[in-house]
mmCIF file of C-alpha atoms and ligand atoms in Angstrom:
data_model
loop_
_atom_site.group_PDB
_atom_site.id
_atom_site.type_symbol
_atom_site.label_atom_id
_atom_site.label_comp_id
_atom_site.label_asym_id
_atom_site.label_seq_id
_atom_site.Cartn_x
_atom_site.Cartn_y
_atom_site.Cartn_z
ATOM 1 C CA UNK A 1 52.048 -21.172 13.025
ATOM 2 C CA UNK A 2 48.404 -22.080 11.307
ATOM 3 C CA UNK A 3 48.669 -22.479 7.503
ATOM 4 C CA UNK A 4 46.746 -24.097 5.157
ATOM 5 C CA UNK A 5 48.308 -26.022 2.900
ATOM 6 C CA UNK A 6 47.576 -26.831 -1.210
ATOM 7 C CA UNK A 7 48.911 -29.803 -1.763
ATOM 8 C CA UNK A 8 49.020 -30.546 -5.328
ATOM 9 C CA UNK A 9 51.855 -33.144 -5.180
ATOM 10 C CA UNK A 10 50.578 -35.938 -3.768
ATOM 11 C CA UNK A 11 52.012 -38.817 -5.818
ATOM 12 C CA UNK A 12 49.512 -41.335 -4.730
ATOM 13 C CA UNK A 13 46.645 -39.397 -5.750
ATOM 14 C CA UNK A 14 45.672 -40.093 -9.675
ATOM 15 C CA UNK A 15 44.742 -36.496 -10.247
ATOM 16 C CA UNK A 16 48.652 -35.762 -9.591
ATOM 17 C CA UNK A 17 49.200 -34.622 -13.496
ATOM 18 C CA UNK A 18 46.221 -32.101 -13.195
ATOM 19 C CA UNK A 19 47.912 -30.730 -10.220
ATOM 20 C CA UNK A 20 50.643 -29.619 -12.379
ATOM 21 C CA UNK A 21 48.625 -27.269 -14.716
ATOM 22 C CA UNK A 22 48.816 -24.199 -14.943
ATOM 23 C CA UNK A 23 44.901 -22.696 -15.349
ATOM 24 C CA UNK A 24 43.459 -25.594 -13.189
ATOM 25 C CA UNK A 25 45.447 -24.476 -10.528
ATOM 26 C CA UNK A 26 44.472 -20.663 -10.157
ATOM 27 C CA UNK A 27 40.787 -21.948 -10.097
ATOM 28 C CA UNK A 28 42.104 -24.099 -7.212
ATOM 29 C CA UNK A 29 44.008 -21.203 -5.719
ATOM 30 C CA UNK A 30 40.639 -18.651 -6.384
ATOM 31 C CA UNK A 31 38.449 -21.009 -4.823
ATOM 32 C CA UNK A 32 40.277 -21.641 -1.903
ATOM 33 C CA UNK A 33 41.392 -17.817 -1.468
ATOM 34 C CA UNK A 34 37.829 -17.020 -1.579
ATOM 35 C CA UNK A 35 37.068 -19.502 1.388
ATOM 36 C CA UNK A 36 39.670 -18.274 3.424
ATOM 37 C CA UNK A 37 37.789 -14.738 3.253
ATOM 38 C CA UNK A 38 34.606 -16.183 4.766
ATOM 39 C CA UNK A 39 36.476 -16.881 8.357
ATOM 40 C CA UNK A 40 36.963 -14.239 11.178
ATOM 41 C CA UNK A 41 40.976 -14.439 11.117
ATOM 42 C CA UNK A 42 42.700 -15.853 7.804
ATOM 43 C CA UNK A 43 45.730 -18.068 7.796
ATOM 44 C CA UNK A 44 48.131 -17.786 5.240
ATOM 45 C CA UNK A 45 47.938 -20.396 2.093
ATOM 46 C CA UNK A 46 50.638 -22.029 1.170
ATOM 47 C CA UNK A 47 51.351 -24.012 -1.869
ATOM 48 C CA UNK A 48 52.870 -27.604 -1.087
ATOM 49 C CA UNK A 49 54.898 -28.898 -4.561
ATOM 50 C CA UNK A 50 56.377 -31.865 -5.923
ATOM 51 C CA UNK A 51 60.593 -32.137 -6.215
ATOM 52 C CA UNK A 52 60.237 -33.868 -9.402
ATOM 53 C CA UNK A 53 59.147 -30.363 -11.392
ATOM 54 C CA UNK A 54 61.170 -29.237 -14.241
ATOM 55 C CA UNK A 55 62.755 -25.558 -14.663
ATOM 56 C CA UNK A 56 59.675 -24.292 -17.007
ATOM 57 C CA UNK A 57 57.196 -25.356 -14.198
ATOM 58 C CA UNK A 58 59.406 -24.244 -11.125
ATOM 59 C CA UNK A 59 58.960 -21.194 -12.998
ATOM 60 C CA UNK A 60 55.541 -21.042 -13.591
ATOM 61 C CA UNK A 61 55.142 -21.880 -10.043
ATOM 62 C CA UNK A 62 57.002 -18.527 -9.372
ATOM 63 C CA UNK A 63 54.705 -16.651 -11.537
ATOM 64 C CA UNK A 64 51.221 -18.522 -10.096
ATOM 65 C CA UNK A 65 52.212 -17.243 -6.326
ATOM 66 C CA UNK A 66 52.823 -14.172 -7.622
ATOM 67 C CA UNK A 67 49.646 -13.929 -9.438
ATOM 68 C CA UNK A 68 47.190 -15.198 -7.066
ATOM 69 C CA UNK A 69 48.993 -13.471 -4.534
ATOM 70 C CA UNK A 70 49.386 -16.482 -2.238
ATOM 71 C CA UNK A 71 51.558 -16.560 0.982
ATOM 72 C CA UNK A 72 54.395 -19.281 -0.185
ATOM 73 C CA UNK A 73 55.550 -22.179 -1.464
ATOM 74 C CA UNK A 74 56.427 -26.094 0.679
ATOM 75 C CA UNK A 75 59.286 -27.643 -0.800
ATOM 76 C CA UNK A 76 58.630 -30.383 -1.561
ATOM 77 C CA UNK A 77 56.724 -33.509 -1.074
ATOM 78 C CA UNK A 78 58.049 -36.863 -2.049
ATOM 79 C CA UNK A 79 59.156 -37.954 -5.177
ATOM 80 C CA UNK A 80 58.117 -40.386 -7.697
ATOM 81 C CA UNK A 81 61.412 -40.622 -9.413
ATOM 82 C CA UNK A 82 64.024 -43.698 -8.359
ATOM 83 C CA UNK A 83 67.118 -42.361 -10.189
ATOM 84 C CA UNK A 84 70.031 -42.680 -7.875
ATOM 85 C CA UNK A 85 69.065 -45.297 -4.935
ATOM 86 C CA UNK A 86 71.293 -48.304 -4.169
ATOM 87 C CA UNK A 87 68.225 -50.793 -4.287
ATOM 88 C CA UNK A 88 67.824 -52.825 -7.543
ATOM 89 C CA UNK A 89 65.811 -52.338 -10.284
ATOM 90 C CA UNK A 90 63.622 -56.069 -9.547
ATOM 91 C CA UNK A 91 63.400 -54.959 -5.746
ATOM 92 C CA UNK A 92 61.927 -51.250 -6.935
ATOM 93 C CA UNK A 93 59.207 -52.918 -8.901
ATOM 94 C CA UNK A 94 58.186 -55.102 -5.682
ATOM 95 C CA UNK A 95 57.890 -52.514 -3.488
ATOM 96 C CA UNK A 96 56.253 -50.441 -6.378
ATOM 97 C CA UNK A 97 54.711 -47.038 -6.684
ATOM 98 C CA UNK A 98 54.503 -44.336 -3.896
ATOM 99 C CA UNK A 99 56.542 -41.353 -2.869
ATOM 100 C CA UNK A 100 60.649 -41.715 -1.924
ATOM 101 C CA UNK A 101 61.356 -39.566 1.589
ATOM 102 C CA UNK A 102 64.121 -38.905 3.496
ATOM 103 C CA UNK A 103 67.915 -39.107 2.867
ATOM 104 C CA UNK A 104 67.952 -39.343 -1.454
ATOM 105 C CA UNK A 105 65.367 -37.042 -1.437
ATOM 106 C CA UNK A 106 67.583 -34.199 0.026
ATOM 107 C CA UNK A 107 69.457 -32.816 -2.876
ATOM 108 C CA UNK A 108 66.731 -33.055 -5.475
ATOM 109 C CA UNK A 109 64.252 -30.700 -2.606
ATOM 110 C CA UNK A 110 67.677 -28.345 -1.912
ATOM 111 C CA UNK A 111 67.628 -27.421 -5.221
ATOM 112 C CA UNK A 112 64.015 -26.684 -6.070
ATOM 113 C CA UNK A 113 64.536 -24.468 -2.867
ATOM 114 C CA UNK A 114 67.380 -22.697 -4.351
ATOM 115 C CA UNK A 115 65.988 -22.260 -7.938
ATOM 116 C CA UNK A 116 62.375 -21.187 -6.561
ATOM 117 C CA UNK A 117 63.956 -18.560 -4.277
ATOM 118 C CA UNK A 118 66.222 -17.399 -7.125
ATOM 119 C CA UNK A 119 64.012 -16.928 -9.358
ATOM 120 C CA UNK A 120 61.890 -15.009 -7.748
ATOM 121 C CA UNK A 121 64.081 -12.951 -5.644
ATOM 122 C CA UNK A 122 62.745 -14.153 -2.092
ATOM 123 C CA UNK A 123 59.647 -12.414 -2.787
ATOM 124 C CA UNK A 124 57.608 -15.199 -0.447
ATOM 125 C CA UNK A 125 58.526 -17.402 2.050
ATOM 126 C CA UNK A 126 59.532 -20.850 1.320
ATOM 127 C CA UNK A 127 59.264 -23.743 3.635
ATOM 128 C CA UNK A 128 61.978 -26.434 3.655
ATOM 129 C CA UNK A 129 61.601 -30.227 3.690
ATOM 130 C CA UNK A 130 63.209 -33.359 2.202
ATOM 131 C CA UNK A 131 65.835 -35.128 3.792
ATOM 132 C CA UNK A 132 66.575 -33.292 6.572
ATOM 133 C CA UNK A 133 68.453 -35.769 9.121
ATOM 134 C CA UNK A 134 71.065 -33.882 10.348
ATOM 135 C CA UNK A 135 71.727 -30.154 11.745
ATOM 136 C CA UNK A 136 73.612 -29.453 8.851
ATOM 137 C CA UNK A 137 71.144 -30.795 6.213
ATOM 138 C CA UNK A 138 68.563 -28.018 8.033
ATOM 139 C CA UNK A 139 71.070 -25.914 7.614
ATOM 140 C CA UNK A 140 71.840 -26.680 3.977
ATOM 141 C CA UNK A 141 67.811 -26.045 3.301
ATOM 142 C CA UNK A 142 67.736 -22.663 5.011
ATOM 143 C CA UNK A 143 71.413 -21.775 3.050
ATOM 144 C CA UNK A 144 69.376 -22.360 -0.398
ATOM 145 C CA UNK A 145 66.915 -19.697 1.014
ATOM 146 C CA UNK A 146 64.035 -21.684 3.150
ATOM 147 C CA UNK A 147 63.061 -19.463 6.278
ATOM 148 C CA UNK A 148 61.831 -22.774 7.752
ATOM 149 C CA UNK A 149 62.474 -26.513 7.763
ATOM 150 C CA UNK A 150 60.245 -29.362 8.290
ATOM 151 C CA UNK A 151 61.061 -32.709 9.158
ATOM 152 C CA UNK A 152 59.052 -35.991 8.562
ATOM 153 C CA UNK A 153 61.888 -39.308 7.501
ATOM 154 C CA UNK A 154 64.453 -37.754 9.746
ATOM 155 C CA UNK A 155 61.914 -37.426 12.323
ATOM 156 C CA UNK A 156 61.746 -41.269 12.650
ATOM 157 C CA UNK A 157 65.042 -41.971 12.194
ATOM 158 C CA UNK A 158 66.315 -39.757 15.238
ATOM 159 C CA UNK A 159 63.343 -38.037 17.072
ATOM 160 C CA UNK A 160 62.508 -35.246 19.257
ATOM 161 C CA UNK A 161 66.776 -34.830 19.737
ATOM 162 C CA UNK A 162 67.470 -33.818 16.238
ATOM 163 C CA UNK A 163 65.315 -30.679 16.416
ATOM 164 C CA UNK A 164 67.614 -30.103 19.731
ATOM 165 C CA UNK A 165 70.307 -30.440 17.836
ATOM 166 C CA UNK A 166 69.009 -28.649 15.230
ATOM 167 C CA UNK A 167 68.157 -25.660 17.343
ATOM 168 C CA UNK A 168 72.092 -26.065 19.152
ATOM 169 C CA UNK A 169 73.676 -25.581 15.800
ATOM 170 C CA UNK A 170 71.436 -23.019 14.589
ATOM 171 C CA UNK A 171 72.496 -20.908 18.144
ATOM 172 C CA UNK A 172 76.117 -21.245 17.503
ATOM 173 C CA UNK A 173 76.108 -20.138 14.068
HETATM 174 C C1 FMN B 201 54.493 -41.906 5.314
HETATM 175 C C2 FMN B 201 54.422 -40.537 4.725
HETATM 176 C C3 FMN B 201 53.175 -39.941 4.533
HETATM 177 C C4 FMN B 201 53.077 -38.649 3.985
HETATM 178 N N1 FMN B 201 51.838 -38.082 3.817
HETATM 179 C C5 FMN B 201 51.751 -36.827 3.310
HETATM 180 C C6 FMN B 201 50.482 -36.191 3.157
HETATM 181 O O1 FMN B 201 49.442 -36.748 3.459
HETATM 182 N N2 FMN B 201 50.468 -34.951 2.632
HETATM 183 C C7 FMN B 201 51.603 -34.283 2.266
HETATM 184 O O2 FMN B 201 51.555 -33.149 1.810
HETATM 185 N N3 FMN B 201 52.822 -34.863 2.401
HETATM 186 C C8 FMN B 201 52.923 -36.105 2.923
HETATM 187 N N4 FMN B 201 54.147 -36.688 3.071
HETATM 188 C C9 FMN B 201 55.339 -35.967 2.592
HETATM 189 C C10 FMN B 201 56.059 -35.276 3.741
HETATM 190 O O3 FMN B 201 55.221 -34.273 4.307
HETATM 191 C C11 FMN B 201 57.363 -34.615 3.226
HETATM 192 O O4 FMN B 201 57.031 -33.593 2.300
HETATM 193 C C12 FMN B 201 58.293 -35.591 2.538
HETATM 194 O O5 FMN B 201 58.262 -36.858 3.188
HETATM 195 C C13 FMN B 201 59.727 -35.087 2.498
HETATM 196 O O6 FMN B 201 60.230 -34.899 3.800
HETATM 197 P P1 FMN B 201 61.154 -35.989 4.572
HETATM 198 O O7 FMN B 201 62.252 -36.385 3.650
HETATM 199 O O8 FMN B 201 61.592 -35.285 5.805
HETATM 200 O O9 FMN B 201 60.240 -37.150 4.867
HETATM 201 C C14 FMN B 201 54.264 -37.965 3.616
HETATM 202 C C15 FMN B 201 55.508 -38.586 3.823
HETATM 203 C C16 FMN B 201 55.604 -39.852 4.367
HETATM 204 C C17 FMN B 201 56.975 -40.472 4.552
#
């Protein structure tokens, strides 16, 4: 499937804060929308968000994609919080800024999933991502209401054969 994606959750890009308003966004959105409308075919837009968001901005989230009438919602990117990992406070600072993938991710991207399609009472498609390293953390994603998964950390952990097995459990469901 062809998509464009707005990614406005980047947390190595210093504009990230701006990406979080409210008004700034819709211009985005317009602007974009409009330059979808100048090709032959369109592809859907879809918004890409951060897992860090609280409740009041999950839900204006909710109310911006049903405004600008855009085709869904990516949860989520990476996140810039470090609450919860086994590494030590000294060793964090070294490695410094930058977004956290994969396995401690999982939970925090579940939920924005579940809230976001919740809230809005599955009125657009959400994609799933964060953490997904097993067929039953896919599983878990599309269970909180994602209609799809992607898979980045996992992905280079256990390659092509988790999408197999993925796909396996999926069939015997
Ligand atoms: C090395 C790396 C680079 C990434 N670059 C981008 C990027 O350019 N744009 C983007 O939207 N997300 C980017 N991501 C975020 C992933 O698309 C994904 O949302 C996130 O890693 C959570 O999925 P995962 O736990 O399966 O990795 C990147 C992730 C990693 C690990």
């Amino acid at each position: 499937m062809d998509y464009f994606v707005l990614n406005v959750s980047c947390p190595n890009v210093s504009s990230h804060a701006k990406l979080n308003d409210k008004e700034y966004l819709e211009e985005l959105i317009g602007v974009v929308q409009q330059a979808n409308k100048t090709f032959d075919k369109q592809k859907p837009i879809l918004l890409k968000i951060a897992p860090d968001l609280n409740q009041h901005q999950l839900d204006e989230i909710v109310a911006l994609i049903q405004d600008t009438g855009l085709d869904g919602v990516i949860a989520s990117n990476t996140s810039t919080s470090r609450s919860n990992l086994k590494t030590s406070a000294s060793r964090l600072k070294e490695i410094g800024n930058g977004g956290l993938s994969g396995k401690p991710l999982k939970n925090k991207s579940t939920e924005v999933i579940r809230y976001l399609s919740k809230k809005s009472k599955q009125s657009f498609p959400i994609i799933g991502v964060g953490g997904i390293h097993t067929a039953a953390d896919a599983i878990e994603k599309l269970d909180a209401g994602a209609m799809l998964v992607q898979i980045y950390t996992g992905f280079i952990y256990s390659g092509p054969q988790l999408i197999k097995e993925i796909n396996k459990k999926l069939l015997s469901k």
